[in-house]
Coordinates of C-alpha atoms in Angstrom, one line a residue:
Chain A
M1 CA -25.4 -42.7 -20.8
M2 CA -23.6 -42.0 -24.3
R3 CA -25.6 -44.4 -26.0
D4 CA -28.8 -43.1 -23.8
L5 CA -27.5 -39.5 -25.2
R6 CA -27.2 -41.0 -29.2
L7 CA -23.4 -39.4 -28.5
I8 CA -21.7 -42.9 -29.2
N9 CA -19.7 -42.4 -32.1
T10 CA -19.3 -39.2 -32.0
I11 CA -16.7 -36.5 -31.6
S12 CA -19.2 -34.7 -29.4
S13 CA -18.9 -37.5 -26.6
L14 CA -15.2 -37.3 -26.8
V15 CA -15.8 -33.4 -25.9
I16 CA -17.6 -34.0 -23.4
V17 CA -15.7 -36.6 -21.5
Y18 CA -12.7 -34.9 -22.1
T19 CA -13.7 -31.7 -20.9
A20 CA -15.1 -33.2 -17.3
L21 CA -11.2 -35.2 -17.7
N22 CA -9.2 -32.0 -17.6
L23 CA -11.5 -29.8 -16.0
P24 CA -10.2 -29.9 -12.0
F25 CA -6.6 -30.1 -13.2
V26 CA -7.1 -26.6 -15.5
V27 CA -8.8 -25.1 -12.7
W28 CA -5.9 -26.1 -10.3
M29 CA -3.4 -24.7 -13.0
M30 CA -4.9 -21.5 -13.5
R31 CA -5.3 -20.8 -9.9
G32 CA -2.1 -20.7 -9.1
F33 CA -1.3 -18.3 -12.2
F34 CA -4.3 -16.2 -11.3
K35 CA -3.1 -16.0 -7.4
E36 CA 0.5 -15.0 -8.5
L37 CA -1.0 -11.5 -9.5
P38 CA -1.1 -8.7 -7.5
R39 CA -4.1 -8.0 -6.1
E40 CA -3.9 -4.3 -6.2
L41 CA -3.8 -4.7 -10.0
E42 CA -7.6 -5.8 -10.3
E43 CA -8.5 -3.0 -7.3
A44 CA -7.0 -0.2 -9.5
A45 CA -9.0 -1.4 -12.3
M46 CA -12.2 -1.1 -10.3
V47 CA -11.0 2.2 -8.4
D48 CA -10.3 3.6 -12.1
G49 CA -14.0 3.0 -12.7
D50 CA -14.0 -0.6 -14.1
S51 CA -16.6 -3.5 -13.1
R52 CA -15.2 -6.6 -11.8
L53 CA -16.1 -8.7 -15.2
G54 CA -14.4 -5.7 -17.2
A55 CA -11.1 -5.9 -14.8
L56 CA -11.0 -9.4 -15.4
V57 CA -11.0 -9.3 -19.1
R58 CA -9.1 -5.7 -19.7
V59 CA -6.6 -6.4 -17.0
I60 CA -6.2 -9.9 -15.3
L61 CA -6.7 -12.5 -18.4
P62 CA -3.9 -10.0 -20.6
L63 CA -1.8 -11.0 -17.9
V64 CA -2.5 -15.1 -17.7
T65 CA -2.0 -15.8 -21.0
P66 CA 1.2 -17.2 -20.2
G67 CA -0.7 -19.6 -18.1
L68 CA -3.5 -20.1 -20.4
A69 CA -1.3 -20.8 -23.0
A70 CA 0.4 -23.7 -21.2
T71 CA -2.6 -25.0 -19.8
A72 CA -3.8 -25.3 -23.4
V73 CA -0.8 -27.4 -24.3
F74 CA -1.3 -29.3 -21.7
C75 CA -5.0 -30.2 -22.3
L76 CA -4.3 -30.6 -25.7
I77 CA -1.8 -33.4 -25.1
V78 CA -4.0 -35.0 -22.5
S79 CA -6.8 -35.1 -24.9
W80 CA -4.8 -36.1 -28.1
N81 CA -3.1 -38.9 -26.7
E82 CA -6.2 -40.3 -24.6
F83 CA -6.6 -43.9 -25.2
L84 CA -9.0 -46.2 -23.0
L85 CA -12.4 -43.4 -23.3
A86 CA -12.1 -43.1 -27.0
L87 CA -11.5 -46.9 -27.4
V88 CA -14.9 -47.3 -25.3
L89 CA -16.8 -44.8 -26.9
T90 CA -15.8 -44.5 -30.7
Q91 CA -16.0 -47.4 -32.9
T92 CA -16.6 -46.0 -36.5
D93 CA -13.4 -44.0 -38.6
A94 CA -15.6 -40.8 -38.6
A95 CA -15.4 -40.4 -34.6
M96 CA -12.0 -42.5 -34.4
T97 CA -9.0 -40.7 -32.6
L98 CA -5.5 -41.1 -34.0
P99 CA -4.6 -43.4 -30.7
V100 CA -7.6 -45.8 -31.3
G101 CA -6.9 -45.8 -34.8
I102 CA -2.9 -46.7 -34.8
A103 CA -4.0 -49.3 -32.4
G104 CA -6.3 -50.6 -35.0
R105 CA -3.5 -51.4 -37.5
V106 CA -2.7 -54.8 -34.7
T107 CA -4.9 -57.0 -36.8
Q108 CA -5.6 -60.6 -36.2
Y109 CA -3.0 -61.7 -39.1
E110 CA -0.5 -59.2 -38.8
I111 CA 1.1 -55.8 -37.2
K112 CA 1.4 -53.2 -39.7
W113 CA 4.5 -51.8 -38.2
G114 CA 5.2 -49.5 -40.8
V115 CA 1.5 -47.7 -41.1
M116 CA 1.8 -47.7 -37.6
S117 CA 5.3 -45.9 -37.2
A118 CA 4.3 -43.0 -39.9
A119 CA 0.7 -42.5 -38.2
G120 CA 2.6 -41.8 -35.1
V121 CA 5.1 -39.5 -36.7
V122 CA 2.1 -37.5 -38.3
A123 CA 0.2 -37.4 -35.2
M124 CA 2.8 -35.4 -33.4
V125 CA 2.7 -32.6 -35.9
P126 CA -0.4 -30.9 -35.2
I127 CA 0.7 -30.5 -31.1
L128 CA 4.0 -29.7 -32.2
V129 CA 2.4 -26.7 -34.6
F130 CA 0.2 -25.5 -31.8
A131 CA 2.7 -25.4 -29.2
L132 CA 5.3 -23.4 -31.0
A133 CA 2.0 -21.6 -32.0
V134 CA 1.2 -20.4 -28.5
Q135 CA 5.0 -20.3 -27.7
R136 CA 5.3 -16.7 -27.6
Y137 CA 2.9 -16.6 -24.7
L138 CA 4.5 -18.8 -22.8
V139 CA 7.2 -16.2 -21.8
R140 CA 7.7 -15.6 -18.0
G141 CA 8.1 -12.2 -16.9
L142 CA 5.3 -10.4 -19.0
S143 CA 3.9 -9.2 -15.2
L144 CA 7.2 -7.6 -14.5
G145 CA 6.9 -4.1 -13.7
A146 CA 3.4 -4.0 -12.5
V147 CA 4.6 -3.3 -8.9
K148 CA 7.9 -2.4 -7.5
G149 CA 10.0 -5.3 -6.7
Chain B
M1 CA -15.5 17.1 -2.1
N2 CA -15.6 16.9 1.6
V3 CA -15.2 13.3 3.2
R4 CA -16.9 12.2 6.5
F5 CA -16.4 9.0 8.8
Q6 CA -19.0 9.0 11.0
N7 CA -18.3 6.5 13.5
V8 CA -17.1 4.1 11.6
T9 CA -16.2 0.7 12.6
K10 CA -14.2 -2.3 10.7
S11 CA -13.1 -5.3 12.4
F12 CA -11.9 -8.8 11.0
G13 CA -13.1 -11.6 13.2
E14 CA -12.7 -10.3 16.9
S15 CA -10.1 -7.6 16.3
K16 CA -11.0 -4.1 15.7
V17 CA -9.1 -2.6 13.0
V18 CA -10.9 0.7 12.9
D19 CA -12.3 1.8 16.2
H20 CA -15.3 4.4 15.9
L21 CA -13.6 6.6 13.6
D22 CA -14.8 10.2 13.5
L23 CA -13.0 12.1 11.2
G24 CA -14.3 15.2 8.7
V25 CA -12.3 16.4 5.6
L26 CA -13.0 19.7 4.0
E27 CA -13.2 20.3 0.5
G28 CA -9.9 20.7 -1.1
E29 CA -8.1 19.9 2.4
F30 CA -4.7 17.9 2.2
V31 CA -5.5 15.1 5.0
V32 CA -2.7 12.9 6.2
L33 CA -3.3 9.8 7.9
L34 CA -0.4 8.9 10.2
G35 CA 0.5 6.0 12.4
P36 CA 2.6 2.7 12.9
S37 CA 1.5 -0.2 10.8
G38 CA -1.4 -2.1 11.5
C39 CA -3.4 1.3 13.2
G40 CA -5.9 1.0 10.6
K41 CA -5.3 4.0 8.2
T42 CA -5.0 1.9 4.8
T43 CA -8.1 0.3 6.3
T44 CA -9.4 3.5 6.4
L45 CA -8.7 5.0 2.8
R46 CA -9.9 1.5 1.4
M47 CA -13.1 1.6 3.3
L48 CA -13.6 5.3 1.6
A49 CA -12.1 3.9 -1.9
G50 CA -15.1 0.7 -1.7
L51 CA -12.0 -2.3 -1.6
E52 CA -13.3 -3.2 1.9
D53 CA -16.7 -2.9 3.7
T54 CA -17.7 -1.1 6.8
T55 CA -18.3 -3.2 10.2
S56 CA -20.6 -0.5 11.2
G57 CA -21.0 3.0 11.1
D58 CA -21.1 5.9 7.9
I59 CA -19.0 7.3 5.0
F60 CA -20.1 10.0 3.7
I61 CA -18.7 11.9 0.2
G62 CA -20.0 15.1 -0.2
E63 CA -23.4 15.1 1.1
E64 CA -24.1 11.3 -0.3
R65 CA -23.6 8.3 1.8
V66 CA -21.6 6.0 0.1
N67 CA -21.4 2.8 2.1
D68 CA -23.3 0.4 -0.7
I69 CA -21.9 2.1 -3.8
P70 CA -19.5 0.2 -5.8
T71 CA -16.2 1.2 -5.7
R72 CA -16.4 2.5 -9.9
Y73 CA -19.1 4.7 -9.0
R74 CA -17.9 6.1 -6.2
D75 CA -15.9 8.3 -8.3
V76 CA -12.2 8.2 -6.4
A77 CA -8.9 8.0 -7.6
M78 CA -6.2 6.1 -6.0
V79 CA -2.6 5.9 -5.9
F80 CA -1.3 2.6 -4.6
Q81 CA 1.7 1.4 -2.5
S82 CA 2.8 -0.7 -5.4
Y83 CA 1.9 1.7 -8.2
A84 CA -0.2 -1.2 -9.4
L85 CA 0.5 -0.1 -13.1
Y86 CA -0.8 -2.1 -15.9
P87 CA 1.8 -4.5 -16.8
H88 CA 0.8 -5.3 -20.3
M89 CA 0.1 -2.0 -21.3
T90 CA 1.8 1.3 -22.4
V91 CA 2.2 4.2 -19.8
A92 CA -0.2 6.1 -22.4
D93 CA -2.7 3.4 -22.4
N94 CA -2.2 3.2 -18.6
I95 CA -3.0 6.8 -18.3
A96 CA -5.9 6.6 -20.4
Y97 CA -7.4 3.5 -18.9
P98 CA -9.7 5.1 -16.4
L99 CA -11.1 7.6 -19.3
V100 CA -11.5 4.3 -21.7
V101 CA -13.6 2.5 -19.0
R102 CA -15.7 5.5 -18.9
K103 CA -16.0 5.8 -22.8
T104 CA -14.4 8.5 -23.1
P105 CA -14.7 10.2 -26.9
V106 CA -11.2 9.0 -28.1
A107 CA -10.2 12.7 -29.3
Q108 CA -10.4 13.5 -25.5
I109 CA -8.6 10.8 -24.5
A110 CA -5.6 11.7 -26.0
S111 CA -5.1 15.1 -24.9
R112 CA -6.1 14.7 -21.6
V113 CA -3.3 11.7 -21.4
G114 CA -1.2 14.4 -23.0
R115 CA -1.9 17.1 -20.1
A116 CA -1.7 14.8 -17.9
A117 CA 1.9 13.4 -18.9
E118 CA 2.6 17.1 -19.4
M119 CA 2.0 18.0 -15.9
L120 CA 3.8 15.0 -14.3
E121 CA 7.0 15.6 -17.0
I122 CA 6.5 11.6 -18.4
G123 CA 5.3 13.3 -21.8
E124 CA 8.2 11.1 -23.3
L125 CA 7.7 8.0 -21.9
L126 CA 4.5 7.2 -22.9
K127 CA 5.0 4.7 -25.3
R128 CA 7.3 2.9 -22.9
K129 CA 5.9 -0.6 -21.1
P130 CA 5.9 0.0 -17.2
R131 CA 8.9 -2.6 -16.9
E132 CA 11.5 -0.3 -18.6
L133 CA 10.7 2.4 -16.2
S134 CA 12.5 3.5 -13.2
G135 CA 10.9 3.4 -9.5
G136 CA 10.3 7.5 -10.0
E137 CA 9.2 7.5 -13.3
R138 CA 6.7 4.4 -12.3
Q139 CA 5.3 6.5 -9.7
R140 CA 4.5 9.4 -11.8
V141 CA 2.9 7.0 -14.2
A142 CA 0.2 6.0 -10.9
L143 CA 0.0 9.7 -10.3
A144 CA -1.1 10.8 -14.1
R145 CA -3.4 7.8 -14.1
A146 CA -5.1 9.3 -10.8
I147 CA -5.2 12.8 -12.3
V148 CA -6.2 12.0 -15.4
R149 CA -9.8 12.6 -14.8
E150 CA -11.2 14.7 -12.2
P151 CA -12.4 12.8 -9.2
R152 CA -14.2 13.5 -6.1
V153 CA -10.8 12.6 -3.9
Y154 CA -7.8 11.8 -4.3
L155 CA -6.5 8.6 -2.3
M156 CA -3.0 7.7 -1.8
D157 CA -1.6 4.7 0.2
E158 CA 2.1 5.2 0.8
P159 CA 2.9 6.4 -2.3
L160 CA 6.3 7.1 -2.0
S161 CA 7.5 4.5 0.4
N162 CA 9.2 2.7 -2.5
L163 CA 11.4 5.2 -3.6
D164 CA 14.7 6.3 -2.3
A165 CA 15.5 9.2 0.0
K166 CA 16.2 11.7 -2.4
L167 CA 13.9 11.3 -4.8
R168 CA 11.2 11.0 -1.7
V169 CA 12.2 14.2 -0.9
Q170 CA 11.7 15.6 -4.3
M171 CA 8.3 13.9 -5.0
R172 CA 7.1 15.0 -1.8
G173 CA 7.2 18.8 -2.8
E174 CA 6.3 17.9 -6.2
L175 CA 2.8 16.3 -4.6
K176 CA 2.1 19.0 -2.5
R177 CA 2.7 21.8 -5.6
L178 CA 0.1 19.4 -7.9
Q179 CA -2.6 19.2 -4.8
H180 CA -2.3 23.0 -4.3
D181 CA -2.6 23.2 -8.4
L182 CA -5.5 20.4 -8.6
G183 CA -7.0 21.9 -5.9
T184 CA -8.7 18.5 -5.5
T185 CA -9.3 16.9 -1.5
T186 CA -6.7 14.4 -1.1
I187 CA -6.4 11.7 1.8
Y188 CA -2.8 9.9 2.1
V189 CA -1.9 7.6 4.4
T190 CA 1.7 7.4 5.7
H191 CA 4.0 6.2 8.2
D192 CA 6.3 8.6 7.9
Q193 CA 6.3 11.8 10.1
A194 CA 8.1 14.2 7.7
E195 CA 5.7 13.7 4.9
A196 CA 2.7 14.1 7.5
M197 CA 4.4 17.2 8.7
T198 CA 5.0 18.7 5.2
L199 CA 2.0 17.7 3.1
A200 CA -1.0 17.8 5.4
H201 CA -3.2 20.8 5.9
R202 CA -4.3 18.7 8.7
V203 CA -2.8 15.5 10.0
A204 CA -5.1 12.6 11.7
V205 CA -2.7 10.7 14.1
M206 CA -4.0 7.2 14.4
R207 CA -3.2 4.2 16.7
A208 CA -4.9 0.6 16.9
G209 CA -7.7 1.8 15.2
K210 CA -8.7 4.7 17.2
L211 CA -8.0 8.1 16.4
Q212 CA -5.5 10.3 18.5
Q213 CA -5.6 13.5 17.1
F214 CA -6.9 15.7 14.2
D215 CA -5.0 18.9 13.6
T216 CA -2.4 21.0 12.0
P217 CA 1.0 19.8 11.6
M218 CA 2.4 22.6 13.8
N219 CA -0.2 21.9 16.7
I220 CA 0.4 18.3 16.6
Y221 CA 4.1 18.9 17.1
N222 CA 3.5 21.9 19.6
R223 CA 0.6 20.7 21.4
P224 CA 0.5 17.0 21.1
A225 CA -3.2 15.2 22.5
N226 CA -1.1 12.4 24.5
R227 CA 2.2 11.0 25.0
F228 CA 1.8 8.6 22.0
V229 CA 1.5 11.5 19.6
A230 CA 4.4 13.4 21.1
E231 CA 6.7 10.2 20.7
F232 CA 5.4 9.6 17.3
V233 CA 5.8 12.9 15.7
G234 CA 9.6 14.2 15.9
S235 CA 12.9 13.1 14.6
P236 CA 14.2 12.3 16.9
S237 CA 12.1 11.5 19.5
M238 CA 11.0 13.4 22.2
N239 CA 12.6 12.6 25.6
F240 CA 10.2 11.4 28.3
L241 CA 11.2 11.6 32.1
D242 CA 9.0 10.7 35.2
T243 CA 8.9 13.1 38.1
T244 CA 7.7 13.6 41.2
I245 CA 6.0 17.0 42.1
H246 CA 6.9 18.7 45.1
E247 CA 5.1 22.0 45.4
T248 CA 7.0 24.1 42.9
Q249 CA 9.8 21.9 42.4
M250 CA 9.9 18.5 40.3
L251 CA 12.1 15.9 41.2
L252 CA 13.4 13.9 38.1
E253 CA 13.2 10.2 39.4
A254 CA 16.0 9.0 36.9
S255 CA 18.6 11.3 38.7
G256 CA 17.5 12.7 41.8
Q257 CA 17.9 16.4 40.3
S258 CA 15.0 18.8 41.1
I259 CA 14.2 21.7 38.7
V260 CA 11.6 24.1 39.2
L261 CA 7.8 24.3 37.7
P262 CA 7.1 26.1 34.4
R263 CA 5.2 29.0 35.7
S264 CA 2.6 28.8 33.3
Y265 CA 2.3 25.0 34.0
S266 CA 2.2 25.1 38.1
A267 CA -0.9 25.3 38.8
A268 CA -2.1 22.3 36.8
L269 CA 0.6 20.0 37.7
S270 CA 0.5 20.9 41.6
R271 CA -2.7 19.3 41.8
Q272 CA -0.4 16.1 40.4
Q273 CA 1.8 14.0 42.5
R274 CA 3.5 12.6 39.7
V275 CA 3.5 13.6 35.6
T276 CA 5.7 12.7 33.0
L277 CA 8.2 15.2 31.9
G278 CA 8.4 15.7 27.8
I279 CA 11.0 17.6 26.0
R280 CA 12.3 17.2 22.8
P281 CA 15.9 17.1 21.9
E282 CA 16.5 20.5 20.7
Y283 CA 15.1 21.9 23.8
I284 CA 17.9 20.0 26.0
H285 CA 21.2 22.5 25.8
V286 CA 24.5 20.3 26.1
S287 CA 27.6 21.8 27.3
S288 CA 31.0 19.8 27.5
E289 CA 32.2 22.6 30.2
T290 CA 30.8 23.4 33.6
V291 CA 28.4 25.5 33.8
A292 CA 26.6 26.2 37.3
G293 CA 22.8 25.4 38.0
W294 CA 23.1 22.7 34.9
H295 CA 22.7 19.3 35.5
T296 CA 25.3 16.6 34.7
A297 CA 25.0 13.4 32.6
E298 CA 27.1 11.1 30.7
V299 CA 27.6 11.2 26.9
Y300 CA 26.7 7.4 25.6
V301 CA 27.4 8.1 22.0
T302 CA 27.3 11.0 19.6
E303 CA 26.1 11.2 16.3
L304 CA 27.4 13.6 13.9
M305 CA 24.7 14.5 11.0
G306 CA 26.4 17.1 9.2
N307 CA 24.5 20.2 10.4
E308 CA 24.2 19.4 13.8
T309 CA 25.0 16.8 16.5
F310 CA 22.5 14.4 18.0
V311 CA 24.1 13.2 22.0
F312 CA 22.5 10.0 23.2
L313 CA 22.9 11.0 27.2
R314 CA 22.6 8.9 30.1
L315 CA 21.1 10.9 33.0
G316 CA 20.7 8.7 36.1
A317 CA 18.7 5.7 34.9
E318 CA 17.0 7.3 31.7
K319 CA 18.7 7.6 28.4
I320 CA 18.0 11.0 26.5
I321 CA 18.6 12.8 23.4
A322 CA 20.2 15.8 22.9
R323 CA 20.3 17.9 19.7
A324 CA 23.8 20.0 19.7
P325 CA 25.4 22.1 17.1
A326 CA 27.3 20.1 14.5
E327 CA 30.9 21.3 16.4
F328 CA 30.0 19.6 19.7
R329 CA 32.3 17.3 20.5
A330 CA 32.4 14.9 23.4
E331 CA 34.0 11.3 24.2
M332 CA 31.9 8.5 25.1
E333 CA 31.3 8.4 28.9
S334 CA 32.2 11.9 29.4
R335 CA 30.8 14.0 31.9
V336 CA 28.6 16.7 30.5
W337 CA 26.4 19.5 31.8
I338 CA 22.6 19.9 30.5
K339 CA 19.8 22.2 30.8
L340 CA 16.5 21.5 30.3
D341 CA 14.4 24.2 28.9
V342 CA 11.2 23.1 31.3
E343 CA 9.6 26.4 29.5
K344 CA 9.3 24.6 26.3
A345 CA 8.3 21.0 27.8
L346 CA 5.0 19.3 28.0
F347 CA 3.8 17.3 30.6
F348 CA 1.6 13.9 30.7
D349 CA -0.3 11.7 33.1
P350 CA 1.8 9.2 33.9
I351 CA -1.2 6.7 34.0
T352 CA -3.2 7.8 31.5
G353 CA -0.6 9.5 29.0
E354 CA -3.1 12.2 28.3
A355 CA -1.5 15.8 28.1
I356 CA -1.8 18.1 30.6
R357 CA -2.6 21.2 29.6
E358 CA -1.6 24.9 31.5

């Protein structure tokens, strides 16, 4: 199918596949975060004169940022580490993901341990940076004080 | 603005939560919907706010039928039981929210938020977040958010029930004053009869989705429409005694003692065979010494309240409550003499529970 769409060896193909892969889990995870918020918050926003969408954007979304951040980290890790689909869908250096690239260092004649180890460490860095960046959104208890108790 | 419920019914599946409700609230009136949990009072309020659809019937705000108007265009303000403050916003932003979503000019917002905060004496809290506030302060912020604009109706869903007893009494007084000063129609839901009696111009007592009585607090207390209203309003609760009528006498079935019928009721009651006598605790007089012509009863327990004493008595098979002065002392199981002030008593049909009028 990706060949029919001329998406082989493109990053877009992976974007599509990983979105499909992560979506069910994201929905399930975010649903939990949304459900934790009291319904009155949305109702209060609508009584105060906001539309349903406005209430979502101005009141609900800011309150689920910890959930959004956690889910984003999770998806990033899954996509970053994914190997099988990346191996099938990408062959050229232009689109190849790191796990595939690193595995490519296992050649017919030698296993380049040094290069692979170095690449493995470097591969860790972006995730680490991202996780640290969103850490402040991950704090629990942001919704404390909305309702009594 | 006046508000009118016309034959409004709300069903959740099979069960009717609100059953053919007709209720008219006048402009500027403070109406309290009173009833036990599950009587449909909150659902009634939510239907008016547009948070709940009606199953049938019409709701009017002013002359406008609002059934199909979305919540945001109904121009009502609501105070939730849980306050529902926006936790990620400061107090000032919380209060300003209704103005911001209405695209009020920024200069106006600041001054109106300031004025609302001043009215509720929370001026110094404006920069804080809701989680840094006490329960009473959150309550005030929720009220400020409601009064910051001038809605057609205020809706309040048990706003005081999360406060401690002392604060509740204080806020109750302030709410009454606030409503008086603003003069805006207010509909207030509570299960606390003391709040209903003190706040309301008129009280609507509900039970199982049906309106029982809609009247002034005075009439609700003194002339309840039926046994349910009589029992629900007043603390401690009214006493009920089953009696059999014999011409001008009524025989208390619990103890076999007889009492002369009050004159004003004699005509109405002589047509009945059995009636339920309802008498409030303050109209039962208790004496620890023999009084000629009074009935005897045994003390079950006494509760000293400080300014008065509640005396729980056994009158034959029935338990009744009387209010006595604080000095009243009696041992458990001791015999006392009581007098029922039947001129102040009310009478109910023992089967339907409807009040029998003189």
